[in-house]
Tab-separated table of C-alpha atoms in Angstrom:
chain	number	residue	atom	x	y	z
A	1	MET	CA	-0.068	-0.087	0.121
A	2	ALA	CA	1.355	3.352	-1.035
A	3	THR	CA	2.330	5.673	1.750
A	4	ARG	CA	1.367	9.408	1.580
A	5	THR	CA	4.170	11.940	1.615
A	6	PRO	CA	3.934	13.972	4.776
A	7	ALA	CA	3.333	17.717	3.947
A	8	PRO	CA	6.076	20.191	4.713
A	9	PRO	CA	5.749	21.972	7.946
A	10	ALA	CA	4.197	25.480	8.039
A	11	SER	CA	7.500	27.053	8.721
A	12	GLN	CA	9.219	25.643	5.622
A	13	ARG	CA	6.141	26.780	3.387
A	14	ARG	CA	6.409	30.271	4.743
A	15	ARG	CA	10.027	30.260	3.956
A	16	ARG	CA	9.544	29.137	0.480
A	17	TRP	CA	6.999	32.027	-0.028
A	18	ARG	CA	9.547	34.483	1.367
A	19	ASP	CA	12.169	33.148	-1.024
A	20	LEU	CA	9.947	33.193	-3.886
A	21	PRO	CA	10.756	36.989	-4.916
A	22	HIS	CA	14.548	36.086	-4.741
A	23	ARG	CA	14.091	32.937	-7.120
A	24	LEU	CA	12.028	34.773	-9.546
A	25	ASP	CA	14.607	37.625	-9.628
A	26	LEU	CA	17.226	35.064	-10.330
A	27	ARG	CA	15.290	33.264	-13.183
A	28	VAL	CA	13.236	36.069	-14.551
A	29	ALA	CA	15.590	39.199	-14.281
A	30	PRO	CA	17.976	38.291	-17.246
A	31	TYR	CA	14.983	37.848	-19.529
A	32	ALA	CA	13.644	41.070	-18.258
A	33	PHE	CA	16.851	42.980	-19.097
A	34	ILE	CA	17.109	41.689	-22.606
A	35	ALA	CA	13.349	41.873	-23.450
A	36	PRO	CA	13.445	45.453	-24.587
A	37	PHE	CA	15.920	44.758	-27.520
A	38	PHE	CA	13.630	41.903	-28.609
A	39	VAL	CA	10.581	43.933	-28.277
A	40	ILE	CA	12.085	46.894	-30.239
A	41	PHE	CA	13.642	44.540	-32.741
A	42	ALA	CA	10.325	42.685	-33.382
A	43	ALA	CA	8.501	46.046	-33.835
A	44	PHE	CA	10.754	47.834	-35.942
A	45	SER	CA	12.795	45.079	-37.809
A	46	ALA	CA	11.186	41.698	-37.726
A	47	TYR	CA	7.577	42.935	-38.421
A	48	PRO	CA	8.357	45.398	-41.201
A	49	LEU	CA	10.655	42.809	-42.932
A	50	ILE	CA	7.896	40.135	-42.754
A	51	PHE	CA	5.110	42.604	-43.888
A	52	THR	CA	7.224	43.786	-46.718
A	53	PHE	CA	7.594	40.210	-48.086
A	54	TRP	CA	3.862	39.666	-47.770
A	55	VAL	CA	3.280	42.960	-49.701
A	56	SER	CA	5.626	41.668	-52.322
A	57	LEU	CA	3.346	38.770	-53.009
A	58	HIS	CA	0.561	41.151	-53.914
A	59	ARG	CA	-0.534	43.878	-56.246
A	60	VAL	CA	-0.743	47.012	-54.023
A	61	GLU	CA	-1.102	50.693	-54.989
A	62	LEU	CA	0.020	53.408	-52.930
A	63	ALA	CA	-3.288	55.187	-52.775
A	64	THR	CA	-4.996	52.005	-51.766
A	65	MET	CA	-2.841	50.201	-49.183
A	66	ASP	CA	-5.777	48.305	-47.800
A	67	ARG	CA	-6.693	46.610	-50.784
A	68	MET	CA	-4.317	43.778	-52.013
A	69	GLU	CA	-4.598	41.440	-54.943
A	70	TRP	CA	-2.875	37.938	-54.384
A	71	LEU	CA	-0.193	37.412	-57.287
A	72	ARG	CA	2.072	34.802	-55.563
A	73	PHE	CA	5.545	35.101	-56.859
A	74	ASP	CA	4.499	36.997	-60.128
A	75	ASN	CA	6.219	40.261	-58.891
A	76	TYR	CA	9.586	38.299	-58.527
A	77	THR	CA	9.183	36.694	-61.973
A	78	ALA	CA	8.478	40.099	-63.596
A	79	LEU	CA	11.450	41.611	-61.610
A	80	TRP	CA	13.615	38.810	-62.905
A	81	ASN	CA	12.567	39.601	-66.630
A	82	ASP	CA	12.763	43.403	-66.027
A	83	ASP	CA	15.776	44.963	-68.016
A	84	ARG	CA	15.557	48.063	-65.552
A	85	PHE	CA	16.365	45.804	-62.574
A	86	TRP	CA	19.513	44.241	-64.156
A	87	ASN	CA	20.616	47.679	-65.149
A	88	ALA	CA	20.101	49.079	-61.688
A	89	LEU	CA	21.841	46.072	-60.330
A	90	ALA	CA	24.752	46.547	-62.707
A	91	ASN	CA	24.971	50.320	-61.814
A	92	THR	CA	24.934	49.408	-58.146
A	93	PHE	CA	27.952	47.152	-58.474
A	94	THR	CA	30.060	49.417	-60.703
A	95	ILE	CA	29.194	52.372	-58.424
A	96	GLY	CA	30.074	50.420	-55.452
A	97	VAL	CA	33.362	49.144	-56.701
A	98	ILE	CA	34.539	52.691	-58.124
A	99	SER	CA	33.601	54.143	-54.781
A	100	THR	CA	34.604	51.442	-52.174
A	101	VAL	CA	38.195	50.426	-53.538
A	102	PRO	CA	39.531	53.884	-53.659
A	103	GLN	CA	37.814	54.964	-50.305
A	104	LEU	CA	39.223	51.982	-48.418
A	105	LEU	CA	42.756	52.501	-49.909
A	106	MET	CA	42.826	55.927	-49.085
A	107	ALA	CA	41.307	55.469	-45.641
A	108	LEU	CA	44.244	52.778	-44.991
A	109	GLY	CA	46.812	55.315	-45.975
A	110	LEU	CA	45.272	58.152	-44.118
A	111	ALA	CA	45.122	56.047	-40.990
A	112	HIS	CA	48.728	54.841	-41.410
A	113	LEU	CA	49.782	58.501	-41.505
A	114	LEU	CA	47.636	59.529	-38.417
A	115	ASN	CA	49.058	56.671	-36.465
A	116	TYR	CA	52.430	58.555	-36.164
A	117	LYS	CA	53.106	61.184	-33.564
A	118	LEU	CA	52.118	64.368	-35.422
A	119	ARG	CA	51.574	67.822	-34.273
A	120	GLY	CA	47.906	68.572	-34.139
A	121	SER	CA	46.977	64.919	-34.613
A	122	ALA	CA	43.609	65.706	-32.608
A	123	PHE	CA	42.714	68.290	-35.166
A	124	PHE	CA	43.552	66.041	-38.208
A	125	ARG	CA	41.434	63.212	-36.521
A	126	VAL	CA	38.387	65.545	-36.084
A	127	ALA	CA	38.803	67.080	-39.758
A	128	ALA	CA	38.702	63.448	-41.113
A	129	LEU	CA	35.364	62.742	-39.399
A	130	THR	CA	33.897	65.971	-40.412
A	131	PRO	CA	32.710	64.856	-43.887
A	132	TYR	CA	30.736	61.935	-42.173
A	133	ALA	CA	28.889	64.333	-39.901
A	134	THR	CA	27.885	66.434	-42.783
A	135	SER	CA	24.274	66.052	-44.058
A	136	VAL	CA	24.295	63.785	-47.253
A	137	GLY	CA	21.884	66.223	-48.728
A	138	ALA	CA	24.276	69.273	-48.258
A	139	ALA	CA	27.266	67.326	-49.511
A	140	ALA	CA	25.309	66.165	-52.560
A	141	LEU	CA	24.187	69.546	-53.492
A	142	VAL	CA	27.739	70.977	-53.245
A	143	PHE	CA	29.047	68.073	-55.438
A	144	THR	CA	26.234	68.667	-57.813
A	145	MET	CA	27.315	72.273	-58.505
A	146	LEU	CA	31.082	71.300	-58.569
A	147	PHE	CA	30.412	68.777	-61.288
A	148	GLU	CA	27.976	71.102	-63.318
A	149	ARG	CA	28.635	71.126	-66.949
A	150	ASP	CA	28.961	74.871	-67.835
A	151	PHE	CA	29.882	76.529	-64.590
A	152	GLY	CA	31.203	73.822	-62.375
A	153	MET	CA	34.778	74.064	-60.879
A	154	ILE	CA	35.567	70.588	-62.004
A	155	ASN	CA	35.274	71.390	-65.527
A	156	TRP	CA	36.915	74.798	-65.031
A	157	GLY	CA	40.029	72.871	-63.510
A	158	LEU	CA	39.984	70.377	-66.479
A	159	GLY	CA	39.829	73.294	-68.951
A	160	LEU	CA	42.929	74.714	-67.730
A	161	PHE	CA	44.766	71.429	-69.051
A	162	GLY	CA	42.820	71.726	-72.378
A	163	PHE	CA	40.021	69.485	-71.779
A	164	ASP	CA	36.410	70.090	-72.922
A	165	ASN	CA	33.484	70.477	-70.622
A	166	ILE	CA	32.228	67.104	-69.497
A	167	ASP	CA	28.401	66.509	-69.220
A	168	TRP	CA	28.808	64.599	-65.942
A	169	GLU	CA	25.016	64.121	-65.460
A	170	SER	CA	23.866	62.778	-68.966
A	171	ARG	CA	26.738	60.291	-69.551
A	172	LYS	CA	27.069	56.821	-67.868
A	173	TRP	CA	30.554	56.763	-66.720
A	174	PRO	CA	31.110	60.362	-65.904
A	175	ALA	CA	27.789	60.345	-63.703
A	176	GLN	CA	29.031	57.148	-61.855
A	177	ILE	CA	32.383	58.689	-61.162
A	178	ALA	CA	30.817	61.944	-59.925
A	179	ILE	CA	28.405	59.875	-57.562
A	180	SER	CA	31.481	57.681	-56.483
A	181	CYS	CA	33.349	60.946	-55.460
A	182	MET	CA	30.533	62.051	-53.192
A	183	VAL	CA	30.743	58.639	-51.473
A	184	ILE	CA	34.346	58.618	-51.324
A	185	TRP	CA	34.567	62.106	-49.706
A	186	ARG	CA	31.903	61.345	-47.087
A	187	TRP	CA	33.265	57.960	-45.850
A	188	THR	CA	37.003	57.985	-46.211
A	189	GLY	CA	37.435	59.790	-42.832
A	190	TYR	CA	35.006	57.513	-41.044
A	191	ASN	CA	36.894	54.360	-42.199
A	192	ALA	CA	40.294	55.963	-41.434
A	193	LEU	CA	39.284	56.363	-37.914
A	194	LEU	CA	38.241	52.632	-37.583
A	195	TYR	CA	41.639	51.680	-39.037
A	196	LEU	CA	43.491	54.004	-36.794
A	197	ALA	CA	41.787	52.590	-33.813
A	198	ALA	CA	42.784	49.058	-34.869
A	199	MET	CA	46.216	50.152	-35.603
A	200	GLN	CA	46.671	51.589	-32.086
A	201	ALA	CA	45.816	48.298	-30.652
A	202	ILE	CA	48.768	46.566	-32.315
A	203	PRO	CA	51.654	46.070	-29.714
A	204	ARG	CA	54.581	48.286	-30.372
A	205	GLU	CA	56.863	45.342	-29.861
A	206	ARG	CA	55.911	43.879	-33.134
A	207	TYR	CA	57.253	46.979	-34.923
A	208	GLU	CA	60.277	47.012	-32.947
A	209	ALA	CA	60.965	43.270	-33.658
A	210	ALA	CA	60.286	44.020	-37.230
A	211	ALA	CA	62.856	46.946	-37.301
A	212	ILE	CA	65.474	44.929	-35.562
A	213	ASP	CA	64.994	42.280	-38.434
A	214	GLY	CA	65.665	45.025	-40.915
A	215	ALA	CA	62.236	45.634	-42.116
A	216	SER	CA	61.456	48.763	-43.707
A	217	ARG	CA	58.529	51.267	-43.033
A	218	TRP	CA	56.794	49.773	-46.037
A	219	GLN	CA	57.520	46.238	-45.051
A	220	GLN	CA	56.208	46.799	-41.563
A	221	PHE	CA	53.039	48.291	-43.005
A	222	LEU	CA	52.479	45.335	-45.223
A	223	ARG	CA	53.752	42.473	-42.747
A	224	VAL	CA	52.740	43.876	-39.355
A	225	THR	CA	49.847	46.661	-39.895
A	226	VAL	CA	47.738	44.879	-42.672
A	227	PRO	CA	47.760	41.507	-40.833
A	228	GLY	CA	46.924	43.073	-37.398
A	229	ILE	CA	44.001	44.977	-38.711
A	230	ARG	CA	42.621	42.309	-40.926
A	231	PRO	CA	39.213	41.876	-39.051
A	232	THR	CA	38.749	45.637	-39.208
A	233	ILE	CA	39.486	45.563	-42.961
A	234	VAL	CA	36.904	42.915	-43.446
A	235	PHE	CA	34.383	44.827	-41.425
A	236	THR	CA	34.730	47.875	-43.360
A	237	ILE	CA	34.460	45.945	-46.588
A	238	VAL	CA	31.149	44.444	-45.574
A	239	LEU	CA	30.017	47.816	-44.032
A	240	SER	CA	30.781	49.489	-47.516
A	241	THR	CA	28.952	46.713	-49.532
A	242	ILE	CA	25.874	47.254	-47.452
A	243	GLY	CA	26.109	50.977	-47.744
A	244	ALA	CA	26.548	50.684	-51.831
A	245	THR	CA	23.694	48.392	-52.084
A	246	GLN	CA	21.440	51.017	-50.308
A	247	LEU	CA	22.913	53.890	-52.137
A	248	PHE	CA	20.042	56.359	-52.596
A	249	GLY	CA	20.639	59.992	-51.661
A	250	GLU	CA	23.581	60.949	-53.598
A	251	PRO	CA	22.389	59.808	-57.079
A	252	LEU	CA	18.828	61.144	-56.269
A	253	ILE	CA	20.189	64.813	-55.642
A	254	PHE	CA	22.729	64.664	-58.342
A	255	GLY	CA	19.813	64.223	-60.896
A	256	GLN	CA	18.257	67.423	-59.900
A	257	GLY	CA	14.637	66.382	-60.030
A	258	VAL	CA	12.870	63.863	-62.250
A	259	ASN	CA	15.948	62.595	-63.457
A	260	GLY	CA	17.264	61.853	-60.135
A	261	ILE	CA	14.374	59.328	-59.560
A	262	THR	CA	15.175	57.516	-62.842
A	263	GLY	CA	18.829	57.747	-62.674
A	264	GLY	CA	19.316	59.965	-65.658
A	265	ALA	CA	17.240	60.059	-69.013
A	266	ASP	CA	18.535	56.557	-69.756
A	267	ASN	CA	18.725	55.239	-66.323
A	268	GLN	CA	22.554	55.354	-66.694
A	269	TYR	CA	23.135	55.712	-62.844
A	270	GLN	CA	19.955	54.430	-61.387
A	271	THR	CA	20.683	52.199	-58.355
A	272	LEU	CA	18.526	49.532	-56.607
A	273	GLY	CA	17.487	52.068	-54.109
A	274	LEU	CA	16.362	54.572	-56.800
A	275	LEU	CA	14.397	51.782	-58.461
A	276	LEU	CA	12.640	50.990	-55.398
A	277	TYR	CA	11.639	54.620	-54.795
A	278	GLU	CA	10.471	54.849	-58.426
A	279	GLU	CA	8.204	51.823	-58.353
A	280	GLY	CA	6.790	52.805	-54.966
A	281	TRP	CA	6.579	56.660	-54.970
A	282	ARG	CA	6.450	57.406	-58.801
A	283	ASN	CA	4.683	54.415	-60.190
A	284	TYR	CA	2.699	53.938	-57.118
A	285	GLN	CA	3.103	50.218	-57.194
A	286	MET	CA	4.124	49.254	-53.613
A	287	GLY	CA	4.022	45.550	-54.329
A	288	ARG	CA	6.760	45.919	-56.960
A	289	ALA	CA	8.708	48.360	-54.522
A	290	ALA	CA	8.605	45.516	-51.884
A	291	THR	CA	9.867	43.104	-54.357
A	292	VAL	CA	12.902	45.200	-55.109
A	293	ALA	CA	13.435	45.663	-51.414
A	294	TRP	CA	13.404	41.906	-50.797
A	295	ALA	CA	15.697	41.362	-53.814
A	296	MET	CA	18.309	43.803	-52.099
A	297	PHE	CA	17.958	41.833	-48.862
A	298	LEU	CA	18.461	38.578	-50.785
A	299	LEU	CA	21.443	39.946	-52.406
A	300	LEU	CA	23.120	40.940	-49.118
A	301	ILE	CA	22.513	37.593	-47.767
A	302	LEU	CA	24.014	35.887	-50.968
A	303	LEU	CA	27.016	38.160	-50.491
A	304	PHE	CA	27.365	37.196	-46.829
A	305	VAL	CA	27.448	33.558	-47.758
A	306	LEU	CA	29.992	33.935	-50.519
A	307	HIS	CA	32.218	35.862	-48.043
A	308	ARG	CA	31.862	33.126	-45.285
A	309	VAL	CA	32.655	30.371	-48.126
A	310	LEU	CA	35.503	32.335	-49.544
A	311	ARG	CA	36.804	33.043	-45.834
A	312	ARG	CA	36.641	29.274	-45.175
A	313	VAL	CA	38.521	28.342	-48.284
A	314	LEU	CA	41.404	30.825	-47.687
A	315	SER	CA	41.695	29.649	-44.127
A	316	ARG	CA	42.073	26.045	-45.142
A	317	ARG	CA	44.750	26.916	-47.837
A	318	ALA	CA	46.657	29.042	-45.334
């Protein structure tokens, strides 16, 4: 016959009730501390992402967002067969390469110079960050005037060397070079400070050992500095890739009006961000705009996967 377990005494039950807040504090408090992040992430990141995907499966007009026509993946099929999408993707890639490669190389050289003991180094560091703090609208307007065809300072300077005026806005490669100059000017100082912070974390003993072994300044830079800041370089490449994919403000203002939305009369510098804006706020097709947004998101995921695969392959060979 089963025996009944005796009930705990009253003093033990009271002690458990008194210890309950303490036990709850130990178990619940960690989740309470991290809950605000997940709530904000769900409200402002996860939900918009999921809702945008849902919109991309429908025909939705800007004026009647409450009415949706189910299309399944027809928007994605239409986007795949749309020449404007592939043109915008190619323009995004070329502008990204033209702006990112010189930008990071210049930032690396600038950080290397700032890493030495210079008079007024604090001033130069603040000056390097000033373009990043400048409004993208103000910077784009200034560069648009600099690259103006008839009265721009760039054409005036080229004219001193016998060059004819270049129509920067209406030609493909001049327009993309002009937009890339805006991006380079704005982000070089920011990346330089990231590199500088990473360089200052490298132990000075490594440079002293390299100098004792007879390494020159250039050899120290290649064999000590660059390997020491490799994670930061990878981080800036990823950050610049994301920024290039989302490029919007500079080409929009550079076009000075309607041409800014379409990326020029022949879409010669239309990026994916401009195509998204054109579909949603000029053609009023929010379903197509959401499809472009998800195509940009999937493109970034693909680039991230390729980066991870390439990194593993290189690490195995090393």
